[in-house]
Amino acid sequence: MKRHLRTMLLALPLLAATTLAACGSDDSGSATAAGGGERAVKVAIIASGQTNDGAFNAWAAEAAERLKADGADVQIRQGLADPTQAEPVIRQFAARGFDLVVGHGIDVSEPILRVATEFPDVHFSASGDATLAERLPPNVDGWTYDFGQLGYLDGFVAGSLRGVEKVGAVGGPQLPFVLATHKGIRAGLKAANPRASYEETYTGRFYDLQKEQEAARGLLDKGAQLLVATDDGRGLGQAAVAGDVPTIGVSAAAGADIKAVNITTAKLDLLPTYQSYLEQIRAGTFGRRFDVLALGNRGIVLTPITAVGDVVPDDLQARVDALSERLASGELRLPNFFE
């Protein structure tokens, strides 16, 4: 997700007024409108990965589930990272009269944009890099998130740990937004501990547990004392448990042993974004809005610090909270990590 950070931080405020509901990954779902009045809004979510990943795709499912009791009919399809498989599914939902089709993941952004031109009366959402903002058809909203902030938080935590001087990070494909996240990690690490060394490696693809595990082992062999994940982190977590080192960024879906070594994870809260879509549809203002999820609008949140071993200082949560406030308020402005 590219684009200059200055442009990225011009995120429009996220509205929080309407209601949605979610069902599982089948075709069943509530069609009862809140209050029993108007017809329920029908929403389809097309997830590029599995919604039980505890990470990017699970965040979409979580937001939908949190709206479950409020009356919309939400249906989810998952595992559609292949655009050739995603496109007919998107087209099918549009043809069936769904009010909103949400493409969750950069892999499905192009199919969303193509199908949207065929169904001008259907509303669509696409996620991707920040250049997406200039490519939205009239019936499409888009979103991205502040990768620099997310990476900087992880790097700051890594640099604040006692006795950790060598940090390793594992990413998926070397896409611009992944690279920007890693630049953020390096900057946060340097701000907290200028003496710490840093090395990163990439698996070349998302959601590849085996490759992630192998990459993490390679970093451990080079002396890494902490591992940072920018994919879902389950493979990295397995290597970390075997190597007896802590982690940052591991998926909430990892096993108990893996979660026990994870200090914190920066994640997305998509609830306000989904609420804003329904509000815009009902107000007749939907289309060509582009949101940037960040600390300032609570689109990015950091899970509470977990005391892992003896490396976590007692005051780390307070220090991270203070940093988050500075970033959220704009007091601390980060450089453009896409350059």
Short mmCIF file of C-alpha atoms in Angstrom, two decimals:
data_model
loop_
_atom_site.label_atom_id
_atom_site.label_comp_id
_atom_site.label_asym_id
_atom_site.label_seq_id
_atom_site.Cartn_x
_atom_site.Cartn_y
_atom_site.Cartn_z
CA MET A 1 0.00 0.00 0.00
CA LYS A 2 2.08 2.75 -1.41
CA ARG A 3 1.44 6.51 -1.57
CA HIS A 4 3.15 9.28 0.41
CA LEU A 5 2.58 9.27 4.17
CA ARG A 6 1.39 12.88 3.99
CA THR A 7 -1.45 11.73 1.73
CA MET A 8 -2.07 8.62 3.80
CA LEU A 9 -2.62 10.66 6.95
CA LEU A 10 -5.41 12.65 5.31
CA ALA A 11 -7.78 9.87 6.29
CA LEU A 12 -11.37 10.96 6.47
CA PRO A 13 -12.92 10.47 9.91
CA LEU A 14 -14.63 7.14 10.27
CA LEU A 15 -18.34 7.31 11.04
CA ALA A 16 -19.84 5.05 13.65
CA ALA A 17 -23.58 5.13 13.42
CA THR A 18 -25.04 2.23 11.47
CA THR A 19 -25.47 -1.43 12.08
CA LEU A 20 -24.42 -4.69 10.51
CA ALA A 21 -24.61 -8.32 11.40
CA ALA A 22 -22.48 -11.29 10.47
CA CYS A 23 -22.96 -14.93 9.83
CA GLY A 24 -20.42 -17.63 9.12
CA SER A 25 -18.86 -18.52 5.83
CA ASP A 26 -21.98 -20.05 4.33
CA ASP A 27 -24.98 -18.49 2.57
CA SER A 28 -27.17 -18.32 5.65
CA GLY A 29 -27.63 -15.04 7.47
CA SER A 30 -30.09 -12.83 9.25
CA ALA A 31 -32.37 -10.79 7.00
CA THR A 32 -34.10 -8.99 9.85
CA ALA A 33 -33.52 -5.26 9.87
CA ALA A 34 -32.77 -3.57 13.17
CA GLY A 35 -36.01 -2.33 14.67
CA GLY A 36 -37.99 -4.57 12.32
CA GLY A 37 -38.50 -1.78 9.81
CA GLU A 38 -36.54 -1.35 6.61
CA ARG A 39 -35.04 -4.20 4.62
CA ALA A 40 -31.77 -5.55 5.97
CA VAL A 41 -28.69 -4.38 4.09
CA LYS A 42 -27.05 -7.35 2.38
CA VAL A 43 -23.26 -7.42 2.64
CA ALA A 44 -20.72 -9.90 1.23
CA ILE A 45 -17.13 -10.01 2.47
CA ILE A 46 -14.58 -11.58 0.13
CA ALA A 47 -11.52 -12.49 2.21
CA SER A 48 -8.24 -13.30 0.50
CA GLY A 49 -7.18 -15.70 3.26
CA GLN A 50 -8.76 -17.88 5.91
CA THR A 51 -10.81 -16.03 8.48
CA ASN A 52 -9.45 -18.24 11.28
CA ASP A 53 -5.89 -16.98 10.72
CA GLY A 54 -6.01 -14.80 13.84
CA ALA A 55 -4.61 -11.94 11.79
CA PHE A 56 -5.59 -9.88 8.72
CA ASN A 57 -8.55 -11.99 7.57
CA ALA A 58 -9.76 -12.75 11.07
CA TRP A 59 -9.96 -9.00 11.72
CA ALA A 60 -12.59 -8.71 8.99
CA ALA A 61 -14.61 -11.58 10.46
CA GLU A 62 -14.30 -10.11 13.96
CA ALA A 63 -15.69 -6.77 12.83
CA ALA A 64 -18.61 -8.50 11.13
CA GLU A 65 -19.34 -10.65 14.18
CA ARG A 66 -19.34 -7.62 16.44
CA LEU A 67 -22.20 -6.21 14.34
CA LYS A 68 -24.13 -9.48 14.37
CA ALA A 69 -27.10 -8.43 16.48
CA ASP A 70 -27.84 -5.22 14.58
CA GLY A 71 -29.75 -6.51 11.61
CA ALA A 72 -27.78 -6.68 8.37
CA ASP A 73 -27.29 -9.86 6.38
CA VAL A 74 -23.53 -10.47 6.12
CA GLN A 75 -22.04 -13.40 4.26
CA ILE A 76 -18.35 -14.24 4.12
CA ARG A 77 -16.27 -16.08 1.54
CA GLN A 78 -12.69 -16.90 2.41
CA GLY A 79 -9.50 -18.24 0.84
CA LEU A 80 -9.89 -16.24 -2.38
CA ALA A 81 -6.38 -14.84 -2.84
CA ASP A 82 -6.40 -16.02 -6.46
CA PRO A 83 -8.04 -13.15 -8.41
CA THR A 84 -9.33 -15.56 -11.08
CA GLN A 85 -11.28 -17.41 -8.40
CA ALA A 86 -12.36 -14.29 -6.54
CA GLU A 87 -13.80 -12.43 -9.52
CA PRO A 88 -16.71 -14.80 -10.33
CA VAL A 89 -17.64 -14.92 -6.64
CA ILE A 90 -17.71 -11.13 -6.48
CA ARG A 91 -19.79 -10.99 -9.66
CA GLN A 92 -22.22 -13.56 -8.29
CA PHE A 93 -22.90 -11.55 -5.13
CA ALA A 94 -23.39 -8.38 -7.17
CA ALA A 95 -25.80 -10.14 -9.54
CA ARG A 96 -27.79 -11.49 -6.58
CA GLY A 97 -28.60 -7.97 -5.48
CA PHE A 98 -26.26 -7.54 -2.55
CA ASP A 99 -26.03 -3.92 -1.46
CA LEU A 100 -22.32 -4.02 -0.62
CA VAL A 101 -19.47 -6.32 -1.66
CA VAL A 102 -16.29 -5.91 0.39
CA GLY A 103 -12.97 -7.07 -1.03
CA HIS A 104 -10.66 -7.76 1.91
CA GLY A 105 -7.05 -7.97 0.81
CA ILE A 106 -4.85 -6.53 -1.91
CA ASP A 107 -5.23 -9.75 -3.91
CA VAL A 108 -8.91 -9.06 -4.57
CA SER A 109 -8.72 -5.30 -5.22
CA GLU A 110 -8.42 -5.63 -9.00
CA PRO A 111 -11.41 -8.01 -9.33
CA ILE A 112 -13.46 -5.63 -7.17
CA LEU A 113 -12.62 -2.68 -9.42
CA ARG A 114 -13.47 -4.64 -12.57
CA VAL A 115 -16.79 -6.02 -11.37
CA ALA A 116 -17.81 -2.66 -9.92
CA THR A 117 -17.91 -1.14 -13.40
CA GLU A 118 -20.42 -3.83 -14.45
CA PHE A 119 -22.77 -3.14 -11.52
CA PRO A 120 -22.98 0.64 -11.01
CA ASP A 121 -25.93 0.30 -8.62
CA VAL A 122 -24.05 -2.00 -6.23
CA HIS A 123 -21.64 -0.61 -3.65
CA PHE A 124 -18.14 -2.08 -3.37
CA SER A 125 -15.14 -1.73 -1.11
CA ALA A 126 -11.52 -2.45 -2.03
CA SER A 127 -8.45 -2.58 0.17
CA GLY A 128 -4.94 -2.27 -1.12
CA ASP A 129 -2.10 0.19 -1.27
CA ALA A 130 -2.65 3.92 -1.02
CA THR A 131 -2.46 4.44 -4.79
CA LEU A 132 -5.90 2.84 -4.85
CA ALA A 133 -7.39 6.18 -3.82
CA GLU A 134 -6.94 7.61 -7.31
CA ARG A 135 -8.45 4.57 -9.03
CA LEU A 136 -11.84 4.24 -7.34
CA PRO A 137 -14.94 4.12 -9.58
CA PRO A 138 -17.97 6.14 -8.42
CA ASN A 139 -19.50 3.17 -6.57
CA VAL A 140 -16.35 2.01 -4.74
CA ASP A 141 -14.87 3.05 -1.39
CA GLY A 142 -11.34 2.06 -0.46
CA TRP A 143 -9.10 1.77 2.54
CA THR A 144 -5.54 1.14 3.58
CA TYR A 145 -3.70 1.49 6.86
CA ASP A 146 -0.65 3.34 8.10
CA PHE A 147 2.05 0.70 7.67
CA GLY A 148 4.73 2.98 9.03
CA GLN A 149 2.91 3.44 12.33
CA LEU A 150 2.27 -0.25 12.68
CA GLY A 151 5.91 -1.15 12.03
CA TYR A 152 7.23 1.65 14.21
CA LEU A 153 5.23 0.41 17.20
CA ASP A 154 6.63 -3.10 16.80
CA GLY A 155 10.17 -1.79 16.41
CA PHE A 156 9.85 0.46 19.45
CA VAL A 157 8.72 -2.47 21.59
CA ALA A 158 11.61 -4.58 20.28
CA GLY A 159 14.12 -1.87 21.12
CA SER A 160 12.70 -1.38 24.61
CA LEU A 161 13.33 -4.95 25.78
CA ARG A 162 16.03 -5.76 28.30
CA GLY A 163 19.07 -7.56 26.93
CA VAL A 164 17.80 -7.76 23.33
CA GLU A 165 20.46 -6.43 20.95
CA LYS A 166 19.80 -8.55 17.85
CA VAL A 167 16.36 -8.42 16.23
CA GLY A 168 15.15 -10.42 13.23
CA ALA A 169 11.99 -9.84 11.18
CA VAL A 170 10.21 -12.08 8.68
CA GLY A 171 7.86 -10.73 6.00
CA GLY A 172 5.94 -12.26 3.10
CA PRO A 173 6.34 -10.90 -0.44
CA GLN A 174 8.47 -7.81 -0.93
CA LEU A 175 5.55 -5.59 -1.85
CA PRO A 176 5.93 -1.84 -1.23
CA PHE A 177 3.64 -1.82 1.79
CA VAL A 178 5.47 -4.77 3.35
CA LEU A 179 8.79 -3.02 2.79
CA ALA A 180 7.37 0.17 4.32
CA THR A 181 6.28 -1.79 7.40
CA HIS A 182 9.80 -3.14 7.81
CA LYS A 183 11.28 0.35 7.44
CA GLY A 184 8.97 1.39 10.25
CA ILE A 185 10.27 -1.48 12.39
CA ARG A 186 13.86 -0.38 11.81
CA ALA A 187 13.02 3.23 12.68
CA GLY A 188 11.17 2.29 15.88
CA LEU A 189 13.98 -0.04 16.92
CA LYS A 190 16.59 2.66 16.38
CA ALA A 191 14.56 5.21 18.34
CA ALA A 192 14.33 2.91 21.35
CA ASN A 193 17.79 1.30 21.14
CA PRO A 194 20.30 2.79 18.67
CA ARG A 195 22.76 0.00 19.52
CA ALA A 196 20.49 -2.85 18.43
CA SER A 197 21.21 -4.69 15.19
CA TYR A 198 18.47 -5.68 12.78
CA GLU A 199 18.12 -8.23 10.00
CA GLU A 200 15.09 -9.09 7.89
CA THR A 201 14.13 -11.79 5.43
CA TYR A 202 11.15 -12.48 3.19
CA THR A 203 9.34 -15.66 2.25
CA GLY A 204 8.00 -14.35 -1.07
CA ARG A 205 4.35 -15.08 -0.29
CA PHE A 206 1.68 -14.67 2.36
CA TYR A 207 0.37 -17.42 4.64
CA ASP A 208 3.23 -19.88 4.02
CA LEU A 209 3.84 -21.45 7.43
CA GLN A 210 6.73 -23.66 6.34
CA LYS A 211 8.67 -20.91 4.58
CA GLU A 212 8.10 -18.54 7.47
CA GLN A 213 9.42 -21.14 9.88
CA GLU A 214 12.50 -21.76 7.75
CA ALA A 215 13.19 -18.03 7.44
CA ALA A 216 12.86 -17.57 11.19
CA ARG A 217 15.25 -20.44 11.88
CA GLY A 218 17.78 -18.79 9.60
CA LEU A 219 17.59 -15.60 11.65
CA LEU A 220 17.94 -17.54 14.89
CA ASP A 221 21.03 -19.26 13.50
CA LYS A 222 22.49 -15.78 13.01
CA GLY A 223 21.91 -14.90 16.65
CA ALA A 224 18.53 -13.15 16.66
CA GLN A 225 17.26 -12.72 20.24
CA LEU A 226 13.77 -11.61 19.19
CA LEU A 227 11.63 -12.34 16.12
CA VAL A 228 9.13 -9.91 14.60
CA ALA A 229 6.42 -11.16 12.22
CA THR A 230 4.71 -9.03 9.58
CA ASP A 231 2.71 -11.95 8.16
CA ASP A 232 0.51 -14.05 10.48
CA GLY A 233 3.60 -15.28 12.33
CA ARG A 234 2.58 -18.85 13.09
CA GLY A 235 5.61 -20.40 11.43
CA LEU A 236 7.86 -17.81 13.00
CA GLY A 237 6.26 -18.55 16.35
CA GLN A 238 7.04 -22.25 16.05
CA ALA A 239 10.69 -21.45 15.42
CA ALA A 240 10.71 -19.00 18.32
CA VAL A 241 9.35 -21.58 20.76
CA ALA A 242 12.00 -24.08 19.65
CA GLY A 243 14.70 -21.41 19.94
CA ASP A 244 13.40 -20.08 23.28
CA VAL A 245 13.14 -16.45 22.11
CA PRO A 246 10.24 -13.98 22.38
CA THR A 247 8.21 -12.68 19.45
CA ILE A 248 6.21 -9.66 18.35
CA GLY A 249 3.35 -9.75 15.84
CA VAL A 250 2.31 -13.41 16.05
CA SER A 251 -1.27 -14.28 15.11
CA ALA A 252 -3.88 -14.69 17.81
CA ALA A 253 -4.70 -18.05 16.19
CA ALA A 254 -1.32 -19.51 17.12
CA GLY A 255 -1.28 -22.30 19.67
CA ALA A 256 -0.99 -21.66 23.40
CA ASP A 257 2.74 -22.37 23.45
CA ILE A 258 3.35 -19.88 20.66
CA LYS A 259 1.13 -17.18 22.16
CA ALA A 260 3.01 -17.55 25.42
CA VAL A 261 6.18 -16.14 23.85
CA ASN A 262 4.48 -13.24 22.03
CA ILE A 263 4.86 -9.84 23.68
CA THR A 264 2.34 -7.86 21.62
CA THR A 265 0.76 -7.57 18.18
CA ALA A 266 -0.33 -4.48 16.27
CA LYS A 267 -3.71 -5.18 14.66
CA LEU A 268 -6.56 -3.51 12.78
CA ASP A 269 -10.05 -2.68 14.00
CA LEU A 270 -12.35 -2.66 10.95
CA LEU A 271 -15.60 -2.09 12.82
CA PRO A 272 -15.77 1.71 12.26
CA THR A 273 -14.97 1.24 8.58
CA TYR A 274 -17.77 -1.25 8.04
CA GLN A 275 -20.17 0.94 10.00
CA SER A 276 -19.25 3.90 7.82
CA TYR A 277 -20.11 1.96 4.65
CA LEU A 278 -23.64 1.30 5.86
CA GLU A 279 -24.03 4.90 6.97
CA GLN A 280 -22.95 6.17 3.55
CA ILE A 281 -25.28 3.77 1.72
CA ARG A 282 -28.26 4.94 3.74
CA ALA A 283 -27.28 8.59 3.33
CA GLY A 284 -26.70 8.25 -0.41
CA THR A 285 -23.10 9.47 -0.11
CA PHE A 286 -21.25 6.22 -0.82
CA GLY A 287 -18.38 6.18 -3.31
CA ARG A 288 -14.78 7.28 -3.84
CA ARG A 289 -14.07 7.73 -0.16
CA PHE A 290 -10.67 6.49 0.95
CA ASP A 291 -9.91 5.79 4.60
CA VAL A 292 -6.53 5.28 6.22
CA LEU A 293 -6.69 3.20 9.38
CA ALA A 294 -4.28 4.62 11.95
CA LEU A 295 -3.78 5.15 15.66
CA GLY A 296 -5.60 8.47 15.49
CA ASN A 297 -8.91 6.92 14.38
CA ARG A 298 -8.39 3.69 16.34
CA GLY A 299 -8.05 1.71 13.14
CA ILE A 300 -4.70 0.46 14.45
CA VAL A 301 -4.57 -0.93 17.98
CA LEU A 302 -1.81 -2.65 19.91
CA THR A 303 -2.67 -5.66 22.04
CA PRO A 304 -1.71 -5.36 25.73
CA ILE A 305 1.92 -6.02 26.55
CA THR A 306 2.56 -9.53 27.87
CA ALA A 307 5.46 -10.06 30.27
CA VAL A 308 7.49 -12.74 28.51
CA GLY A 309 10.48 -14.06 30.42
CA ASP A 310 12.64 -11.36 31.96
CA VAL A 311 13.03 -9.15 28.89
CA VAL A 312 9.94 -6.95 29.36
CA PRO A 313 10.48 -3.85 31.54
CA ASP A 314 7.79 -3.12 34.11
CA ASP A 315 7.06 0.27 32.56
CA LEU A 316 6.88 -0.90 28.92
CA GLN A 317 3.08 -0.66 28.66
CA ALA A 318 3.16 2.94 29.89
CA ARG A 319 5.95 3.81 27.46
CA VAL A 320 4.09 2.25 24.53
CA ASP A 321 0.87 4.01 25.51
CA ALA A 322 2.69 7.34 25.61
CA LEU A 323 4.22 6.71 22.18
CA SER A 324 0.83 5.73 20.76
CA GLU A 325 -0.67 8.99 22.03
CA ARG A 326 2.11 11.03 20.44
CA LEU A 327 1.60 9.28 17.11
CA ALA A 328 -2.18 9.50 17.30
CA SER A 329 -2.17 13.23 18.07
CA GLY A 330 0.39 14.06 15.40
CA GLU A 331 2.92 15.31 17.95
CA LEU A 332 5.30 12.70 16.57
CA ARG A 333 5.33 12.53 12.79
CA LEU A 334 7.07 9.65 11.05
CA PRO A 335 8.93 9.93 7.75
CA ASN A 336 7.55 8.55 4.53
CA PHE A 337 8.57 4.90 4.66
CA PHE A 338 7.53 4.38 1.04
CA GLU A 339 10.49 6.40 -0.23
#
